[in-house]
Short mmCIF file of C-alpha atoms in Angstrom, two decimals:
data_model
loop_
_atom_site.label_atom_id
_atom_site.label_comp_id
_atom_site.label_asym_id
_atom_site.label_seq_id
_atom_site.Cartn_x
_atom_site.Cartn_y
_atom_site.Cartn_z
CA ARG A 214 15.10 -6.17 4.02
CA GLY A 215 16.88 -7.61 0.97
CA PHE A 216 16.24 -6.60 -2.61
CA SER A 217 13.02 -5.47 -4.21
CA THR A 218 11.46 -7.22 -7.22
CA ALA A 219 13.60 -5.29 -9.71
CA ARG A 220 14.55 -7.53 -12.61
CA LEU A 221 18.13 -8.35 -13.51
CA PRO A 222 19.49 -10.19 -16.55
CA GLY A 223 20.28 -13.84 -15.95
CA PRO A 224 22.45 -16.35 -17.82
CA ALA A 225 21.72 -16.84 -21.51
CA GLY A 226 18.47 -18.68 -22.10
CA ARG A 227 17.29 -18.39 -18.50
CA SER A 228 14.93 -15.80 -17.17
CA ALA A 229 15.71 -14.39 -13.74
CA ALA A 230 14.05 -12.08 -11.26
CA TYR A 231 14.78 -11.01 -7.74
CA MET A 232 12.16 -12.53 -5.52
CA PRO A 233 10.49 -10.06 -3.17
CA SER A 234 11.90 -10.11 0.34
CA PRO A 235 9.65 -12.11 2.65
CA SER A 236 7.88 -10.25 5.39
CA SER A 237 10.00 -12.14 7.88
CA ASP A 238 12.91 -14.54 7.59
CA PRO A 239 13.35 -17.31 10.18
CA PRO A 240 14.20 -15.79 13.57
CA ASN A 241 17.80 -17.01 13.40
CA VAL A 242 18.45 -15.18 10.09
CA LEU A 243 19.86 -11.69 10.61
CA GLN A 244 20.40 -9.84 7.33
CA SER A 245 22.27 -6.58 7.64
CA SER A 246 20.62 -3.39 6.41
CA HIS A 247 23.77 -1.25 6.58
CA PRO A 248 24.15 0.88 3.42
CA LEU A 249 27.94 0.48 3.32
CA ILE A 250 27.65 -3.29 3.28
CA LEU A 251 25.36 -3.17 0.24
CA HIS A 252 27.64 -0.62 -1.45
CA LYS A 253 30.79 -2.64 -0.91
CA ILE A 254 29.23 -5.93 -1.99
CA THR A 255 28.31 -4.19 -5.24
CA GLN A 256 31.96 -3.12 -5.65
CA MET A 257 33.03 -6.74 -5.09
CA ARG A 258 30.98 -7.77 -8.12
CA LYS A 259 32.88 -5.53 -10.54
CA ALA A 260 34.78 -7.40 -13.22
CA LYS A 261 37.85 -5.18 -12.78
CA ALA A 262 38.19 -5.88 -9.05
CA GLY A 263 41.38 -7.92 -8.67
CA PRO A 264 42.61 -9.94 -5.67
CA LYS A 265 44.09 -6.96 -3.80
CA TYR A 266 40.99 -4.77 -4.03
CA LEU A 267 38.64 -7.73 -3.46
CA ASN A 268 40.55 -8.63 -0.30
CA GLN A 269 40.19 -5.05 0.94
CA LEU A 270 36.43 -5.04 0.31
CA LEU A 271 36.01 -8.48 1.84
CA ARG A 272 37.83 -7.32 4.95
CA GLU A 273 35.73 -4.17 5.22
CA VAL A 274 32.40 -5.97 4.84
CA SER A 275 33.54 -8.62 7.31
CA THR A 276 34.33 -5.89 9.85
CA PHE A 277 30.76 -4.58 9.67
CA LEU A 278 29.34 -8.10 9.97
CA CYS A 279 31.65 -8.91 12.88
CA TYR A 280 30.41 -5.81 14.69
CA GLU A 281 26.82 -7.01 14.30
CA ALA A 282 27.53 -10.69 15.03
CA THR A 283 29.37 -9.92 18.28
CA ALA A 284 26.80 -7.45 19.65
CA ASP A 285 25.40 -9.92 22.20
CA LEU A 286 28.65 -11.38 23.56
CA GLU A 287 28.53 -11.63 27.33
CA MET A 288 30.48 -9.13 29.41
CA GLU A 289 31.87 -9.22 32.94
CA PRO A 290 33.16 -6.48 35.27
CA CYS A 291 36.89 -5.97 35.58
CA ALA A 292 39.38 -3.55 37.11
CA VAL A 293 41.46 -1.26 34.90
CA THR A 294 44.39 0.91 35.90
CA SER A 295 43.88 4.34 34.35
CA ARG A 296 45.78 7.60 34.73
CA LEU A 297 43.39 8.43 37.55
CA GLY A 298 44.03 5.17 39.36
CA GLU A 299 42.08 1.95 39.69
CA GLU A 300 38.76 2.09 37.84
CA LYS A 301 35.93 -0.28 36.98
CA GLY A 302 35.41 -1.51 33.43
CA GLN A 303 34.07 -4.43 31.40
CA ARG A 304 35.61 -7.19 29.32
CA LEU A 305 34.45 -10.20 27.32
CA ALA A 306 33.34 -12.91 29.71
CA ASN A 307 33.90 -15.87 27.39
CA ARG A 308 36.56 -17.12 25.02
CA VAL A 309 35.82 -16.92 21.31
CA ALA A 310 36.94 -19.02 18.32
CA ILE A 311 37.00 -17.92 14.70
CA VAL A 312 36.53 -20.82 12.26
CA PRO A 313 37.16 -19.94 8.59
CA VAL A 314 36.04 -22.52 6.06
CA MET A 315 38.86 -22.66 3.52
CA ARG A 316 39.55 -21.13 1.14
CA GLY A 317 37.05 -18.31 0.92
CA GLY A 318 36.65 -17.94 4.68
CA LEU A 319 40.29 -16.92 4.96
CA GLY A 320 39.41 -13.60 3.36
CA MET A 321 37.12 -12.79 6.30
CA LEU A 322 39.54 -13.94 8.98
CA GLU A 323 41.72 -10.84 9.35
CA ALA A 324 38.78 -8.53 10.01
CA MET A 325 37.37 -10.86 12.66
CA THR A 326 40.65 -11.31 14.49
CA GLU A 327 41.30 -7.56 14.44
CA MET A 328 37.95 -6.99 16.14
CA VAL A 329 38.30 -9.91 18.59
CA CYS A 330 42.07 -9.85 19.06
CA ASN A 331 42.26 -12.62 21.68
CA ALA A 332 40.16 -15.09 19.66
CA ARG A 333 41.41 -18.58 18.87
CA VAL A 334 41.58 -19.49 15.17
CA TYR A 335 40.58 -23.00 14.07
CA HIS A 336 40.70 -23.89 10.37
CA LEU A 337 38.31 -26.24 8.56
CA GLY A 338 38.80 -27.37 4.97
CA ILE A 339 35.62 -28.54 3.24
CA TYR A 340 34.76 -28.76 -0.44
CA ARG A 341 31.72 -30.01 -2.36
CA ASP A 342 32.34 -33.09 -4.49
CA LYS A 343 31.45 -32.32 -8.12
CA LYS A 344 29.84 -35.72 -8.72
CA SER A 345 27.99 -36.44 -5.49
CA LEU A 346 27.55 -32.75 -4.56
CA MET A 347 28.22 -33.81 -0.98
CA PRO A 348 30.59 -31.89 1.30
CA VAL A 349 34.00 -33.50 1.82
CA GLU A 350 36.21 -32.64 4.79
CA TYR A 351 39.91 -32.49 3.88
CA TYR A 352 41.40 -30.42 6.73
CA ASN A 353 40.49 -30.09 10.40
CA LYS A 354 42.54 -28.13 12.94
CA LEU A 355 40.17 -28.24 15.90
CA PRO A 356 42.05 -28.85 19.16
CA LYS A 357 41.30 -31.94 21.23
CA ARG A 358 40.09 -29.90 24.19
CA VAL A 359 37.29 -27.35 23.98
CA THR A 360 38.41 -24.11 25.65
CA VAL A 361 36.02 -21.64 23.99
CA GLN A 362 32.37 -20.84 24.59
CA THR A 363 31.43 -19.23 21.25
CA ALA A 364 32.54 -20.03 17.70
CA PHE A 365 32.02 -17.91 14.58
CA VAL A 366 31.99 -19.90 11.32
CA LEU A 367 33.10 -17.88 8.27
CA ASP A 368 32.04 -18.86 4.75
CA PRO A 369 31.62 -15.91 2.38
CA CYS A 370 29.10 -17.05 -0.25
CA PRO A 371 27.16 -20.30 0.30
CA LEU A 372 25.03 -21.38 -2.67
CA SER A 373 23.37 -24.55 -1.35
CA GLY A 374 24.55 -24.27 2.25
CA ALA A 375 25.92 -27.83 2.28
CA THR A 376 29.45 -26.80 3.23
CA ALA A 377 28.22 -24.48 5.96
CA ILE A 378 25.95 -27.18 7.37
CA ALA A 379 28.87 -29.64 7.38
CA ALA A 380 31.10 -27.14 9.21
CA ILE A 381 28.45 -26.53 11.85
CA ASP A 382 27.88 -30.29 12.19
CA ILE A 383 31.60 -30.77 12.83
CA LEU A 384 31.69 -28.00 15.44
CA LYS A 385 28.63 -29.32 17.24
CA ALA A 386 30.09 -32.83 17.39
CA TRP A 387 33.38 -31.41 18.67
CA GLY A 388 31.99 -28.88 21.14
CA SER A 389 29.05 -30.67 22.71
CA THR A 390 29.23 -32.70 25.89
CA ALA A 391 26.71 -33.83 28.48
CA ASP A 392 27.10 -30.60 30.45
CA PHE A 393 28.30 -28.09 27.83
CA LYS A 394 27.00 -26.81 24.50
CA LEU A 395 29.19 -24.70 22.24
CA ARG A 396 27.48 -21.55 21.02
CA ILE A 397 27.86 -21.23 17.24
CA LYS A 398 27.21 -18.32 14.87
CA PHE A 399 27.46 -18.38 11.08
CA VAL A 400 28.72 -15.29 9.23
CA CYS A 401 28.65 -14.85 5.43
CA ILE A 402 28.92 -11.98 2.95
CA GLY A 403 26.15 -13.10 0.59
CA ALA A 404 24.04 -16.22 0.29
CA SER A 405 21.31 -17.65 -1.91
CA GLN A 406 17.84 -17.92 -0.45
CA GLN A 407 18.15 -21.71 -0.73
CA ALA A 408 21.37 -21.72 1.31
CA ILE A 409 19.78 -19.58 4.01
CA ASP A 410 16.73 -21.86 4.13
CA ASN A 411 18.84 -25.03 4.22
CA ILE A 412 21.20 -23.80 6.95
CA SER A 413 18.34 -22.43 9.02
CA SER A 414 16.39 -25.67 8.70
CA ALA A 415 19.37 -27.87 9.59
CA HIS A 416 20.51 -25.65 12.46
CA PRO A 417 17.65 -23.43 13.71
CA ASP A 418 19.63 -22.73 16.89
CA VAL A 419 22.53 -21.12 14.98
CA PRO A 420 22.23 -17.37 14.24
CA ILE A 421 23.02 -16.54 10.61
CA HIS A 422 24.56 -13.10 10.03
CA VAL A 423 24.47 -12.28 6.31
CA GLY A 424 25.29 -9.14 4.37
CA LEU A 425 22.91 -9.81 1.48
CA ILE A 426 20.49 -12.59 0.57
CA ASP A 427 20.37 -13.21 -3.18
CA ARG A 428 16.81 -14.08 -4.16
CA LEU A 429 17.61 -14.48 -7.87
CA HIS A 430 16.05 -17.68 -9.20
CA ASP A 431 15.37 -19.59 -12.39
CA PRO A 432 11.86 -20.39 -13.66
CA ASP A 433 11.75 -23.49 -11.44
CA GLY A 434 12.61 -21.49 -8.31
CA ALA A 435 16.18 -22.84 -8.02
CA PRO A 436 18.99 -20.36 -7.18
CA LEU A 437 21.18 -19.29 -10.07
CA ALA A 438 24.91 -20.00 -9.84
CA PRO A 439 26.95 -18.05 -9.12
CA ILE A 440 24.97 -16.08 -6.57
CA LEU A 441 25.07 -12.31 -6.87
CA PRO A 442 26.03 -12.36 -10.57
CA GLY A 443 29.60 -11.19 -11.00
CA LEU A 444 30.70 -12.11 -7.50
CA GLY A 445 32.01 -15.48 -8.69
CA ASP A 446 33.97 -17.94 -6.57
CA ILE A 447 35.44 -15.81 -3.76
CA GLY A 448 38.26 -18.28 -3.10
CA ASP A 449 39.37 -18.34 -6.73
CA ARG A 450 39.10 -14.56 -7.13
CA LEU A 451 40.84 -13.88 -3.84
CA PHE A 452 43.84 -16.06 -4.66
CA GLY A 453 43.96 -15.27 -8.38
CA THR A 454 43.08 -18.78 -9.58
CA ASP A 455 39.95 -17.83 -11.54
CA GLY A 456 41.89 -17.34 -14.78
CA ASN A 457 41.06 -13.63 -15.00
CA ASP A 458 44.02 -11.29 -15.46
CA ASP A 459 41.99 -8.31 -16.70
CA PHE A 460 41.58 -6.27 -13.54
CA ASP A 461 42.42 -2.86 -12.14
CA GLU A 462 43.40 -2.54 -8.49
CA ASP A 463 42.96 1.23 -8.23
CA GLY A 464 40.11 3.67 -7.85
CA LEU A 465 37.11 1.36 -7.95
CA ASP A 466 35.31 2.18 -4.71
CA GLY A 467 33.68 5.36 -5.90
CA ALA A 468 32.98 4.16 -9.44
#
């Protein structure tokens, strides 16, 4: 699970090493071990990967994670009319919501809605204030009435986990009543160890599906920013607002 203790170069003047993967993460943390996820996350880190190619990779990784995150959705029997007549089949028993945290979460949305085509989509806009470092909600499109049973929160690369925690807090406040509790799952491409620990501690009842946990740290044990060196701010890279025009959209996957 995760990376070994192989050393990687860190920012100038700061030593960095990948921490060994713990023998066991908290029970609600589910890190994928799929080789294609690790391969494609590496491709996402390439300096030449522009918005178009990054979006493709983000969609592909999100598809794998969606497959894993939806594996325990409840099913119910149903009738289906086939060429041989009326047959028995199965369908999803509950309604599902996809909740991308803008902007980065939008890059994961298409893959999730393709896999769960009848899902509702609710947008949340949250950013971290540069001075207070506290999450600030600036957009909320949750409906007044709760009509779903399970919600998947999408946030590609949490560093501290504060934004993810805020999004889950908002969903819990919205979807909890005296006789009903919304089931919430958190899905991310990569996350720092600190973010995973913070989210898991704040919401131990929320499963965390993550492609890769970055255990890179500074001498004091704090996560290095950005996580997964080279990955950068997914939102800025995805929408071309990172100031980088030196990219190549073709032929990167096999390189």
